[in-house]
Amino acid sequence: MDDSETKSLVSSENGSRISLYQSGSVFERMTFELLPMATRQMQSDQDAASPLYQNGLGAISEGKSDEAVKLLIGASELGHVEAQYRLAELYLDGSLLPVNHNEAGHWFQRASDQGDHRAQIRLGWMYEAGLGFKTDHARSVYWFRLAAEQGNTDAQFNLAAKYDNGEGVRHNPDEAVRWYRLAAEQGHADAQYFLGQAYEAGDGIEADVQEAIDWYILASEQGHASARRRFWSLCISGDFYPEDDHEAIFAEQIGASVGHAGAQFKLGFRYDVGDGVVQDLVLAKSWYKKSAANGFKDACYHLGLLSSLGRGMPADIENGKKWDAKGDEIKSIGETLDLKSGRIIHFSGDGVTSLATKPVWMFDDCGRLDIGDAMEYRKTLVRADTGNSESQFELGLMYSNGDGVIADETKALKWYRIAVDNEHSGAMNNLAVILSDSEETASKLKEVTNLYRKAAKIGDEVAMYNFANRYFSGKGVNKNIRLGLKHMRISAEHGYVSAQFSLGRMYHTGEHIDSNFGMAMHWYTAAANQDH
C-alpha cells in the first residue's frame, strides 16, 4: 500500500482543541454582554414607544390626523407591533392617510416579522391580491400558514381555500378539509359552510350528508346565506329529519328567510296559534303577508280571517273580504314541506276558513260565530294540509263522528286515506272499519284485510283486536285460531279494553282456548279497571 492510501490529518502538537467560548471570544461577549445589552435596548425602545402609541390613539380620537400619524410612525420605528399594525391599516384603508399599498405592506411586514398573526394574514392577502407586492400565491400561503398555526381562524380558512383551489400549493382536498375543520370548530361560518360542502360531496373526506347538514346548520345560525340555501335544499330533498319541534321551527325559519312561501306560511301559522312558539299575532301577520306577497293563496285567506275576527288588529270585515278576494285571484296552488317525510305538500285553498263563505262549522246553533271551534278546526286542517298525519287522522275522526263539523263519510274517507299514505296505523284501522260495511267485492275484502294487517304489524292495538277477530271468523284470511289468540293477547297486553274483555270471556267460556278461571279473572279485572 503506498502513501497516497494512508493520508490523514495532522493533529495538534499539544493535543488541545479550539473553544468557541474561551475567555474573551466573540461568542462569550455575545452571550454575556451583547445579548443582554440588546434586550435592554429593546425594552428601552418599548418603554419609549408605548406612550407614543397611546398618544397617537388619543390624537386619532380627537381628529388630529397629522399628529396621530407622526406619533404612530415614531412608535413603529421603535418596533412597537401594535403601532406598526395600526399604521399599516391606516395606509390600507385611507381613513387618515392617502392609500399607500407599499407603505401598508412595509409595516405589515415589520409586524409579521415579530410574529403578529393579524399582520401575517394581511400580508398573505396582499400577496394574493397583488397589492404593494407582485402577486405571489406561494408567499401568500407562507404567511397564511404562519398565522394559521397560531390559531387565526381567517388564516386557517384561507389556507384551506388555497389547498382546495391549488393556489400556491398543490391541490390537496385532505389538507383543505383539515384546515376547514380547524377554523369551523372555532366558529368560522365560511369554514363551516365549506366543510359541509366537503362532507356532502365526499371531497377530501368520506361523504356524509347528515354531517354536512350539521355544519350547514351551524353556519346558518350565524346568518350564512349560502349555508341557509343549501340547508333548505337538503330539507326539500328529504335529507333532514327534525328530532323535535325546535329543529323543525329552525328549518322553517331558514326556509322562510330564503323566501320560500310555504315556509313563511307555516311560520306564520305557528305564531298565529302558538304551535311550538310563543303566540305572537304581530309576527303571524308579518309572515302571512310575506307568504301572500310570494303568491301563497292560503296566506291571503288567513290574513282575511285575522282581520275579520280582529285577532291582533281591530276587526275589519271589509278588509278581511279584500284578503279573501286576493286569495281567490291567485291561480297557482301553494306548496310547503313536510319535514318528517321530505314530501312537498300542495295547497289548493280548499276548506280554508273565510268569513266570505261562512262555513257551518264556524257557527253555533244560534247562528253566532264560534271562534273557538273555528280556530280548533283551522289548526287541525292546516296541520293536516302540511303533512301532519295525526291531524289528518283527527280530521277523519271529526268528519266520521260529526265532531265540530257536519258528519261527512266522503271527507272522512279522504282524510283517513291521506293519513294512511303517511303510515298512520289508527287511520288504517278506521278506514278498514268504514270499508268493512261494504265488503261486497273480493277486492274490497282484500283491501280491508290488508289495512288491518298493516296496522297490526305497526303495533296498533285496535287493529290487532280487529285482525284477531278476522282470524277467528276466517273472513278475508284463512281461519287460524292460534294467530287470532296471538293478536288478541298482544292487543290486551297493550291495554286495549275490548281485547282484555274478549280474552277474559274466552278463558271463562273455553271458546278458542282451554278454560282458566284464574286467567279469566285477570283479564276481566284489567277491563273492569278501565270502566268496561
Short mmCIF file of C-alpha atoms in Angstrom, two decimals:
data_model
loop_
_atom_site.label_atom_id
_atom_site.label_comp_id
_atom_site.label_asym_id
_atom_site.label_seq_id
_atom_site.Cartn_x
_atom_site.Cartn_y
_atom_site.Cartn_z
CA MET A 1 0.00 0.00 0.00
CA ASP A 2 1.58 3.39 -0.99
CA ASP A 3 1.47 6.67 1.00
CA SER A 4 -1.48 8.01 -1.03
CA GLU A 5 -3.71 5.41 0.53
CA THR A 6 -2.88 6.30 4.15
CA LYS A 7 -3.46 10.06 4.19
CA SER A 8 -4.70 11.59 7.44
CA LEU A 9 -4.94 14.99 9.14
CA VAL A 10 -2.01 16.22 11.20
CA SER A 11 -3.10 16.62 14.83
CA SER A 12 -2.20 19.50 17.13
CA GLU A 13 1.15 19.08 18.73
CA ASN A 14 -0.22 19.70 22.21
CA GLY A 15 -3.50 17.89 21.55
CA SER A 16 -5.58 20.94 22.60
CA ARG A 17 -8.81 21.99 20.86
CA ILE A 18 -10.11 25.45 19.96
CA SER A 19 -13.02 26.57 22.25
CA LEU A 20 -15.57 29.00 20.77
CA TYR A 21 -16.44 30.06 24.31
CA GLN A 22 -12.93 30.57 25.61
CA SER A 23 -12.38 33.68 27.63
CA GLY A 24 -12.54 36.84 25.52
CA SER A 25 -14.04 35.15 22.41
CA VAL A 26 -16.71 36.91 20.38
CA PHE A 27 -19.25 34.23 21.36
CA GLU A 28 -18.62 34.78 25.04
CA ARG A 29 -19.07 38.54 24.54
CA MET A 30 -22.36 37.94 22.65
CA THR A 31 -23.66 35.65 25.37
CA PHE A 32 -22.73 37.67 28.36
CA GLU A 33 -22.57 41.22 27.02
CA LEU A 34 -24.23 41.89 23.63
CA LEU A 35 -27.49 39.89 24.08
CA PRO A 36 -28.29 41.43 27.48
CA MET A 37 -27.45 44.84 26.01
CA ALA A 38 -29.78 44.20 23.04
CA THR A 39 -32.55 43.06 25.40
CA ARG A 40 -32.15 46.22 27.48
CA GLN A 41 -32.24 48.33 24.31
CA MET A 42 -35.43 46.61 23.09
CA GLN A 43 -37.10 47.21 26.44
CA SER A 44 -35.95 50.81 26.32
CA ASP A 45 -37.44 51.18 22.83
CA GLN A 46 -40.72 49.69 24.01
CA ASP A 47 -40.79 51.99 27.03
CA ALA A 48 -40.32 54.95 24.69
CA ALA A 49 -42.74 53.64 22.04
CA SER A 50 -45.71 52.83 24.30
CA PRO A 51 -46.55 56.43 25.24
CA LEU A 52 -46.10 57.48 21.61
CA TYR A 53 -48.60 54.80 20.57
CA GLN A 54 -51.11 55.72 23.26
CA ASN A 55 -50.82 59.41 22.45
CA GLY A 56 -51.29 58.53 18.78
CA LEU A 57 -54.55 56.76 19.58
CA GLY A 58 -55.64 59.77 21.57
CA ALA A 59 -54.87 62.08 18.67
CA ILE A 60 -56.95 59.85 16.35
CA SER A 61 -59.95 60.05 18.67
CA GLU A 62 -59.57 63.85 18.76
CA GLY A 63 -59.38 64.07 14.98
CA LYS A 64 -55.77 65.32 14.94
CA SER A 65 -54.71 63.21 11.98
CA ASP A 66 -51.27 64.75 11.28
CA GLU A 67 -50.20 64.47 14.91
CA ALA A 68 -51.58 60.93 15.16
CA VAL A 69 -49.65 59.74 12.12
CA LYS A 70 -46.41 61.32 13.38
CA LEU A 71 -46.77 59.61 16.78
CA LEU A 72 -47.64 56.23 15.27
CA ILE A 73 -44.68 56.38 12.89
CA GLY A 74 -42.41 57.18 15.82
CA ALA A 75 -43.71 54.22 17.83
CA SER A 76 -43.50 51.94 14.79
CA GLU A 77 -39.89 52.88 14.09
CA LEU A 78 -39.08 51.81 17.66
CA GLY A 79 -40.59 48.37 16.95
CA HIS A 80 -43.98 48.73 18.62
CA VAL A 81 -46.04 45.91 17.00
CA GLU A 82 -49.48 47.40 17.68
CA ALA A 83 -48.36 50.72 16.23
CA GLN A 84 -46.96 49.00 13.14
CA TYR A 85 -50.18 47.10 12.58
CA ARG A 86 -52.37 50.17 13.15
CA LEU A 87 -50.23 52.32 10.87
CA ALA A 88 -50.38 49.67 8.11
CA GLU A 89 -54.17 49.59 8.43
CA LEU A 90 -54.33 53.37 8.06
CA TYR A 91 -52.28 53.20 4.87
CA LEU A 92 -54.51 50.40 3.62
CA ASP A 93 -57.95 51.88 4.30
CA GLY A 94 -57.12 55.54 3.59
CA SER A 95 -59.08 56.83 6.62
CA LEU A 96 -56.35 59.19 7.90
CA LEU A 97 -53.67 58.81 5.26
CA PRO A 98 -53.76 58.56 1.47
CA VAL A 99 -53.95 54.90 0.44
CA ASN A 100 -50.42 53.60 0.00
CA HIS A 101 -50.13 49.84 -0.50
CA ASN A 102 -46.35 49.91 -0.47
CA GLU A 103 -46.24 51.57 2.97
CA ALA A 104 -49.01 49.28 4.22
CA GLY A 105 -47.05 46.24 3.05
CA HIS A 106 -43.88 47.58 4.66
CA TRP A 107 -45.44 47.95 8.12
CA PHE A 108 -47.40 44.71 7.89
CA GLN A 109 -44.09 43.04 7.04
CA ARG A 110 -42.42 44.61 10.10
CA ALA A 111 -45.24 43.43 12.38
CA SER A 112 -45.34 39.99 10.74
CA ASP A 113 -41.62 39.52 11.31
CA GLN A 114 -42.36 39.96 15.01
CA GLY A 115 -44.98 37.18 14.85
CA ASP A 116 -48.21 39.21 14.76
CA HIS A 117 -50.80 36.86 13.25
CA ARG A 118 -53.12 39.71 12.22
CA ALA A 119 -50.35 41.29 10.17
CA GLN A 120 -49.37 37.91 8.75
CA ILE A 121 -52.84 37.25 7.38
CA ARG A 122 -52.98 40.80 5.98
CA LEU A 123 -49.63 40.28 4.33
CA GLY A 124 -50.79 36.96 2.88
CA TRP A 125 -53.87 38.66 1.48
CA MET A 126 -51.77 41.47 -0.09
CA TYR A 127 -49.51 38.94 -1.81
CA GLU A 128 -52.60 37.13 -3.03
CA ALA A 129 -54.25 40.29 -4.35
CA GLY A 130 -51.05 41.86 -5.70
CA LEU A 131 -51.36 44.97 -3.52
CA GLY A 132 -47.98 46.55 -2.71
CA PHE A 133 -46.28 43.40 -3.96
CA LYS A 134 -46.26 41.35 -7.13
CA THR A 135 -48.92 38.65 -6.94
CA ASP A 136 -47.28 35.63 -5.36
CA HIS A 137 -49.56 32.81 -4.19
CA ALA A 138 -46.68 30.83 -2.70
CA ARG A 139 -45.72 33.79 -0.46
CA SER A 140 -49.38 34.23 0.35
CA VAL A 141 -49.55 30.60 1.51
CA TYR A 142 -46.39 31.11 3.59
CA TRP A 143 -47.89 33.96 5.59
CA PHE A 144 -51.33 32.36 5.86
CA ARG A 145 -49.67 29.25 7.28
CA LEU A 146 -47.75 31.19 9.93
CA ALA A 147 -50.95 32.89 11.09
CA ALA A 148 -52.98 29.66 10.84
CA GLU A 149 -50.52 27.80 13.04
CA GLN A 150 -51.14 30.46 15.68
CA GLY A 151 -54.85 29.63 15.60
CA ASN A 152 -56.07 32.54 13.46
CA THR A 153 -59.37 31.24 12.03
CA ASP A 154 -59.36 33.54 9.00
CA ALA A 155 -55.86 32.34 8.11
CA GLN A 156 -56.90 28.71 8.63
CA PHE A 157 -59.84 29.23 6.29
CA ASN A 158 -57.66 31.00 3.69
CA LEU A 159 -55.05 28.25 3.84
CA ALA A 160 -57.78 25.64 3.40
CA ALA A 161 -59.05 27.51 0.35
CA LYS A 162 -55.52 27.53 -1.09
CA TYR A 163 -55.32 23.74 -0.78
CA ASP A 164 -58.87 23.45 -2.11
CA ASN A 165 -58.11 25.55 -5.20
CA GLY A 166 -54.47 24.53 -5.69
CA GLU A 167 -53.19 28.12 -5.48
CA GLY A 168 -49.63 28.46 -4.25
CA VAL A 169 -49.67 24.80 -3.20
CA ARG A 170 -50.58 21.55 -4.87
CA HIS A 171 -54.32 20.79 -4.80
CA ASN A 172 -54.91 18.65 -1.68
CA PRO A 173 -58.53 18.04 -0.59
CA ASP A 174 -57.41 16.23 2.58
CA GLU A 175 -55.39 19.23 3.76
CA ALA A 176 -58.20 21.56 2.76
CA VAL A 177 -60.63 19.63 4.98
CA ARG A 178 -58.14 19.61 7.86
CA TRP A 179 -57.79 23.38 7.86
CA TYR A 180 -61.51 23.97 7.19
CA ARG A 181 -62.26 21.84 10.25
CA LEU A 182 -59.83 23.72 12.49
CA ALA A 183 -61.48 27.00 11.57
CA ALA A 184 -65.02 25.56 11.63
CA GLU A 185 -64.61 24.14 15.12
CA GLN A 186 -63.71 27.63 16.29
CA GLY A 187 -66.94 29.00 14.81
CA HIS A 188 -65.79 30.35 11.44
CA ALA A 189 -69.02 30.45 9.38
CA ASP A 190 -67.40 30.25 5.93
CA ALA A 191 -65.29 27.30 7.05
CA GLN A 192 -68.40 25.57 8.44
CA TYR A 193 -70.14 26.03 5.09
CA PHE A 194 -67.23 24.70 3.01
CA LEU A 195 -66.69 21.81 5.42
CA GLY A 196 -70.37 21.00 4.91
CA GLN A 197 -69.82 21.04 1.15
CA ALA A 198 -66.85 18.69 1.53
CA TYR A 199 -68.98 16.23 3.52
CA GLU A 200 -71.83 16.50 1.03
CA ALA A 201 -69.59 15.88 -1.99
CA GLY A 202 -67.19 13.44 -0.31
CA ASP A 203 -64.28 15.68 -1.32
CA GLY A 204 -61.26 15.03 0.91
CA ILE A 205 -63.41 13.07 3.36
CA GLU A 206 -65.98 10.28 3.28
CA ALA A 207 -69.36 11.58 2.11
CA ASP A 208 -71.86 12.09 4.95
CA VAL A 209 -74.95 14.19 4.20
CA GLN A 210 -76.07 14.25 7.84
CA GLU A 211 -72.68 15.62 8.89
CA ALA A 212 -72.94 18.18 6.09
CA ILE A 213 -76.35 19.25 7.41
CA ASP A 214 -74.91 19.75 10.90
CA TRP A 215 -72.25 22.13 9.58
CA TYR A 216 -74.78 23.96 7.37
CA ILE A 217 -76.97 24.46 10.45
CA LEU A 218 -74.07 25.91 12.45
CA ALA A 219 -73.22 28.30 9.62
CA SER A 220 -76.91 29.19 9.15
CA GLU A 221 -77.18 30.11 12.81
CA GLN A 222 -74.55 32.77 12.08
CA GLY A 223 -76.56 34.10 9.14
CA HIS A 224 -74.52 32.48 6.37
CA ALA A 225 -76.76 32.95 3.31
CA SER A 226 -75.25 30.18 1.17
CA ALA A 227 -75.45 27.71 4.04
CA ARG A 228 -79.11 28.60 4.58
CA ARG A 229 -79.91 27.97 0.92
CA ARG A 230 -78.01 24.67 0.86
CA PHE A 231 -79.61 23.50 4.09
CA TRP A 232 -83.08 24.31 2.79
CA SER A 233 -82.34 22.44 -0.45
CA LEU A 234 -81.48 19.36 1.58
CA CYS A 235 -84.67 19.82 3.60
CA ILE A 236 -86.70 19.86 0.39
CA SER A 237 -84.92 16.74 -0.90
CA GLY A 238 -85.88 14.93 2.32
CA ASP A 239 -82.41 14.63 3.86
CA PHE A 240 -83.24 16.49 7.07
CA TYR A 241 -85.46 14.87 9.67
CA PRO A 242 -86.05 17.12 12.70
CA GLU A 243 -86.00 15.30 16.02
CA ASP A 244 -88.18 17.83 17.81
CA ASP A 245 -90.24 21.00 17.34
CA HIS A 246 -87.19 23.19 17.93
CA GLU A 247 -85.36 21.72 14.93
CA ALA A 248 -88.49 21.85 12.75
CA ILE A 249 -89.05 25.50 13.63
CA PHE A 250 -85.41 26.30 12.88
CA ALA A 251 -85.73 24.66 9.45
CA GLU A 252 -88.93 26.59 8.73
CA GLN A 253 -87.19 29.83 9.74
CA ILE A 254 -84.40 29.02 7.29
CA GLY A 255 -86.90 28.31 4.52
CA ALA A 256 -88.78 31.49 5.33
CA SER A 257 -85.56 33.55 5.31
CA VAL A 258 -84.64 32.33 1.81
CA GLY A 259 -88.08 33.35 0.55
CA HIS A 260 -89.92 30.02 0.44
CA ALA A 261 -93.60 30.98 0.57
CA GLY A 262 -94.70 27.68 2.12
CA ALA A 263 -92.20 28.00 4.98
CA GLN A 264 -93.31 31.60 5.54
CA PHE A 265 -96.91 30.41 5.74
CA LYS A 266 -96.08 27.62 8.20
CA LEU A 267 -94.08 30.01 10.37
CA GLY A 268 -96.95 32.49 10.32
CA PHE A 269 -99.34 29.75 11.37
CA ARG A 270 -97.09 28.71 14.26
CA TYR A 271 -97.13 32.26 15.63
CA ASP A 272 -100.85 32.51 14.90
CA VAL A 273 -101.84 29.59 17.16
CA GLY A 274 -98.74 29.31 19.40
CA ASP A 275 -97.62 25.98 17.95
CA GLY A 276 -94.12 25.36 19.36
CA VAL A 277 -93.53 29.11 19.80
CA VAL A 278 -94.95 31.84 21.99
CA GLN A 279 -98.11 33.09 20.28
CA ASP A 280 -97.40 36.40 18.57
CA LEU A 281 -100.09 37.70 16.22
CA VAL A 282 -97.88 40.56 15.02
CA LEU A 283 -95.27 38.07 13.78
CA ALA A 284 -98.02 35.83 12.41
CA LYS A 285 -99.40 38.70 10.35
CA SER A 286 -95.90 39.64 9.17
CA TRP A 287 -95.08 36.11 7.93
CA TYR A 288 -98.53 35.68 6.37
CA LYS A 289 -98.01 38.93 4.43
CA LYS A 290 -94.61 37.78 3.15
CA SER A 291 -96.11 34.47 2.10
CA ALA A 292 -99.07 36.19 0.43
CA ALA A 293 -96.68 38.51 -1.43
CA ASN A 294 -94.99 35.38 -2.78
CA GLY A 295 -98.30 34.15 -4.16
CA PHE A 296 -99.38 31.74 -1.42
CA LYS A 297 -103.17 31.53 -1.65
CA ASP A 298 -103.82 30.24 1.88
CA ALA A 299 -101.81 33.07 3.46
CA CYS A 300 -104.32 35.53 1.98
CA TYR A 301 -107.23 33.60 3.48
CA HIS A 302 -105.59 33.54 6.89
CA LEU A 303 -104.92 37.27 6.76
CA GLY A 304 -108.58 37.68 5.92
CA LEU A 305 -109.52 35.66 8.98
CA LEU A 306 -107.22 37.65 11.27
CA SER A 307 -108.70 40.89 10.01
CA SER A 308 -112.34 39.74 10.12
CA LEU A 309 -112.08 38.30 13.63
CA GLY A 310 -109.98 41.19 14.94
CA ARG A 311 -107.14 38.94 16.05
CA GLY A 312 -104.04 41.05 16.65
CA MET A 313 -105.68 44.04 14.98
CA PRO A 314 -109.01 45.92 15.04
CA ALA A 315 -111.79 43.85 13.50
CA ASP A 316 -112.34 44.87 9.88
CA ILE A 317 -114.65 42.57 7.93
CA GLU A 318 -114.28 44.60 4.73
CA ASN A 319 -110.50 44.28 4.87
CA GLY A 320 -110.94 40.58 5.54
CA LYS A 321 -113.05 40.25 2.41
CA LYS A 322 -110.34 42.03 0.41
CA TRP A 323 -107.77 39.46 1.53
CA ASP A 324 -110.19 36.65 0.69
CA ALA A 325 -110.70 38.13 -2.76
CA LYS A 326 -106.95 38.41 -3.26
CA GLY A 327 -106.62 34.76 -2.37
CA ASP A 328 -109.33 33.86 -4.87
CA GLU A 329 -107.39 35.70 -7.59
CA ILE A 330 -104.28 33.57 -7.08
CA LYS A 331 -104.45 30.83 -9.68
CA SER A 332 -101.41 28.77 -8.78
CA ILE A 333 -101.52 26.50 -5.76
CA GLY A 334 -99.05 26.98 -2.95
CA GLU A 335 -96.66 24.32 -1.73
CA THR A 336 -94.84 23.70 1.50
CA LEU A 337 -92.72 20.96 3.01
CA ASP A 338 -93.43 18.16 5.44
CA LEU A 339 -90.02 17.89 7.07
CA LYS A 340 -90.66 14.48 8.59
CA SER A 341 -91.32 12.77 5.27
CA GLY A 342 -89.46 15.14 2.95
CA ARG A 343 -92.64 15.40 0.86
CA ILE A 344 -93.80 18.56 -0.86
CA ILE A 345 -97.38 19.30 0.19
CA HIS A 346 -99.55 21.22 -2.28
CA PHE A 347 -102.25 23.64 -1.12
CA SER A 348 -105.37 24.27 -3.15
CA GLY A 349 -107.06 26.66 -0.74
CA ASP A 350 -109.98 24.25 -0.29
CA GLY A 351 -111.52 24.29 3.16
CA VAL A 352 -109.58 27.27 4.42
CA THR A 353 -111.57 29.41 6.83
CA SER A 354 -113.08 32.53 5.34
CA LEU A 355 -115.98 34.67 6.54
CA ALA A 356 -116.91 35.28 2.93
CA THR A 357 -118.16 31.68 2.63
CA LYS A 358 -119.31 31.30 6.27
CA PRO A 359 -118.77 27.54 6.61
CA VAL A 360 -121.26 25.96 9.01
CA TRP A 361 -118.61 24.72 11.42
CA MET A 362 -117.82 28.33 12.36
CA PHE A 363 -121.28 28.94 13.86
CA ASP A 364 -123.21 27.57 16.82
CA ASP A 365 -126.86 26.53 16.73
CA CYS A 366 -127.99 30.14 17.08
CA GLY A 367 -126.03 31.27 14.03
CA ARG A 368 -123.37 33.05 16.06
CA LEU A 369 -119.69 32.82 15.16
CA ASP A 370 -118.00 30.17 17.27
CA ILE A 371 -114.38 31.32 17.23
CA GLY A 372 -113.16 28.50 19.47
CA ASP A 373 -114.42 25.73 17.20
CA ALA A 374 -113.33 27.64 14.11
CA MET A 375 -109.77 28.05 15.39
CA GLU A 376 -109.53 24.41 16.53
CA TYR A 377 -110.75 23.18 13.17
CA ARG A 378 -108.38 25.54 11.34
CA LYS A 379 -105.41 24.33 13.39
CA THR A 380 -106.23 20.73 12.60
CA LEU A 381 -106.89 21.47 8.94
CA VAL A 382 -103.66 23.36 8.34
CA ARG A 383 -101.54 20.80 10.15
CA ALA A 384 -103.20 18.09 8.09
CA ASP A 385 -102.58 20.02 4.86
CA THR A 386 -98.93 20.44 5.79
CA GLY A 387 -98.44 16.70 6.18
CA ASN A 388 -99.14 16.07 9.87
CA SER A 389 -100.56 12.54 9.84
CA GLU A 390 -102.04 12.83 13.33
CA SER A 391 -104.06 15.88 12.28
CA GLN A 392 -105.12 14.08 9.10
CA PHE A 393 -106.36 11.24 11.29
CA GLU A 394 -108.13 13.70 13.63
CA LEU A 395 -109.94 15.28 10.68
CA GLY A 396 -111.07 11.84 9.57
CA LEU A 397 -112.47 11.27 13.07
CA MET A 398 -114.18 14.68 13.11
CA TYR A 399 -115.94 14.04 9.80
CA SER A 400 -116.71 10.45 10.74
CA ASN A 401 -118.30 11.36 14.11
CA GLY A 402 -119.66 14.81 13.22
CA ASP A 403 -117.47 16.30 15.95
CA GLY A 404 -117.38 20.09 15.39
CA VAL A 405 -118.24 19.65 11.72
CA ILE A 406 -121.14 18.15 9.78
CA ALA A 407 -120.62 14.39 9.53
CA ASP A 408 -119.39 13.51 6.05
CA GLU A 409 -118.20 9.99 5.31
CA THR A 410 -116.69 11.01 1.99
CA LYS A 411 -114.46 13.59 3.67
CA ALA A 412 -113.69 11.18 6.49
CA LEU A 413 -112.51 8.60 3.93
CA LYS A 414 -110.45 11.29 2.17
CA TRP A 415 -108.52 12.26 5.30
CA TYR A 416 -108.15 8.68 6.52
CA ARG A 417 -106.65 7.70 3.15
CA ILE A 418 -104.21 10.63 3.26
CA ALA A 419 -103.17 9.63 6.79
CA VAL A 420 -102.81 6.00 5.66
CA ASP A 421 -100.41 7.16 2.95
CA ASN A 422 -98.39 8.70 5.79
CA GLU A 423 -98.32 5.37 7.66
CA HIS A 424 -100.82 6.32 10.41
CA SER A 425 -101.94 2.99 11.94
CA GLY A 426 -105.10 4.40 13.54
CA ALA A 427 -106.26 5.72 10.18
CA MET A 428 -105.60 2.28 8.64
CA ASN A 429 -107.85 0.67 11.23
CA ASN A 430 -110.63 3.25 10.98
CA LEU A 431 -110.58 3.19 7.19
CA ALA A 432 -110.88 -0.60 7.31
CA VAL A 433 -113.83 -0.33 9.73
CA ILE A 434 -115.71 2.03 7.36
CA LEU A 435 -114.91 -0.07 4.30
CA SER A 436 -115.89 -3.31 6.05
CA ASP A 437 -119.51 -2.21 5.91
CA SER A 438 -119.40 -2.63 2.14
CA GLU A 439 -117.25 -5.69 1.50
CA GLU A 440 -119.34 -6.97 -1.36
CA THR A 441 -116.37 -7.42 -3.70
CA ALA A 442 -113.25 -9.53 -3.31
CA SER A 443 -111.05 -6.51 -3.92
CA LYS A 444 -112.76 -4.55 -1.12
CA LEU A 445 -112.42 -7.55 1.24
CA LYS A 446 -108.72 -7.78 0.38
CA GLU A 447 -108.18 -4.05 0.96
CA VAL A 448 -109.83 -4.20 4.40
CA THR A 449 -107.78 -7.24 5.41
CA ASN A 450 -104.54 -5.65 4.25
CA LEU A 451 -105.31 -2.47 6.18
CA TYR A 452 -105.89 -4.43 9.39
CA ARG A 453 -102.75 -6.49 8.77
CA LYS A 454 -100.56 -3.45 8.13
CA ALA A 455 -101.90 -1.52 11.13
CA ALA A 456 -101.47 -4.55 13.37
CA LYS A 457 -97.90 -5.02 12.16
CA ILE A 458 -97.12 -1.38 13.01
CA GLY A 459 -98.45 -2.05 16.51
CA ASP A 460 -101.94 -0.57 16.61
CA GLU A 461 -103.73 -2.44 19.40
CA VAL A 462 -107.23 -1.76 18.00
CA ALA A 463 -106.23 -3.15 14.60
CA MET A 464 -104.73 -6.19 16.34
CA TYR A 465 -108.09 -6.81 18.02
CA ASN A 466 -109.98 -6.48 14.73
CA PHE A 467 -107.46 -8.63 12.88
CA ALA A 468 -107.70 -11.28 15.61
CA ASN A 469 -111.46 -11.49 15.05
CA ARG A 470 -110.80 -11.95 11.31
CA TYR A 471 -108.61 -14.96 12.08
CA PHE A 472 -111.35 -16.37 14.32
CA SER A 473 -114.02 -15.95 11.61
CA GLY A 474 -111.85 -16.66 8.57
CA LYS A 475 -113.12 -13.51 6.86
CA GLY A 476 -110.54 -12.28 4.36
CA VAL A 477 -107.88 -14.65 5.74
CA ASN A 478 -107.54 -18.37 6.33
CA LYS A 479 -109.13 -19.23 9.65
CA ASN A 480 -106.36 -19.58 12.25
CA ILE A 481 -107.27 -19.74 15.95
CA ARG A 482 -103.62 -19.71 17.07
CA LEU A 483 -102.84 -16.45 15.22
CA GLY A 484 -106.14 -14.99 16.36
CA LEU A 485 -105.29 -15.66 20.01
CA LYS A 486 -101.77 -14.27 19.47
CA HIS A 487 -103.09 -10.95 18.14
CA MET A 488 -105.84 -10.77 20.78
CA ARG A 489 -103.32 -11.33 23.59
CA ILE A 490 -100.91 -8.67 22.26
CA SER A 491 -103.80 -6.20 21.92
CA ALA A 492 -104.89 -6.93 25.51
CA GLU A 493 -101.32 -6.59 26.81
CA HIS A 494 -101.12 -3.21 25.07
CA GLY A 495 -104.10 -2.11 27.13
CA TYR A 496 -106.98 -2.28 24.65
CA VAL A 497 -110.03 -2.79 26.88
CA SER A 498 -112.18 -4.68 24.34
CA ALA A 499 -109.37 -7.20 23.82
CA GLN A 500 -108.98 -7.60 27.59
CA PHE A 501 -112.70 -8.30 27.98
CA SER A 502 -112.78 -10.69 24.99
CA LEU A 503 -109.77 -12.61 26.28
CA GLY A 504 -111.37 -12.85 29.73
CA ARG A 505 -114.58 -14.18 28.17
CA MET A 506 -112.66 -16.78 26.15
CA TYR A 507 -110.89 -18.08 29.27
CA HIS A 508 -114.24 -18.04 31.10
CA THR A 509 -116.24 -19.90 28.44
CA GLY A 510 -113.47 -22.02 26.92
CA GLU A 511 -114.02 -20.55 23.46
CA HIS A 512 -110.94 -20.99 21.26
CA ILE A 513 -108.88 -21.84 24.38
CA ASP A 514 -108.95 -24.10 27.45
CA SER A 515 -110.99 -22.69 30.34
CA ASN A 516 -108.95 -20.99 33.03
CA PHE A 517 -110.89 -19.06 35.68
CA GLY A 518 -107.71 -17.51 37.06
CA MET A 519 -106.80 -16.01 33.66
CA ALA A 520 -110.42 -15.06 33.09
CA MET A 521 -110.41 -13.16 36.39
CA HIS A 522 -107.10 -11.47 35.43
CA TRP A 523 -108.38 -10.10 32.11
CA TYR A 524 -111.88 -9.25 33.41
CA THR A 525 -110.24 -7.26 36.21
CA ALA A 526 -107.96 -5.44 33.74
CA ALA A 527 -111.00 -4.48 31.64
CA ALA A 528 -113.06 -3.54 34.71
CA ASN A 529 -110.29 -1.21 35.89
CA GLN A 530 -110.82 0.70 32.64
CA ASP A 531 -114.56 1.02 33.40
CA HIS A 532 -115.65 -1.66 30.90
#
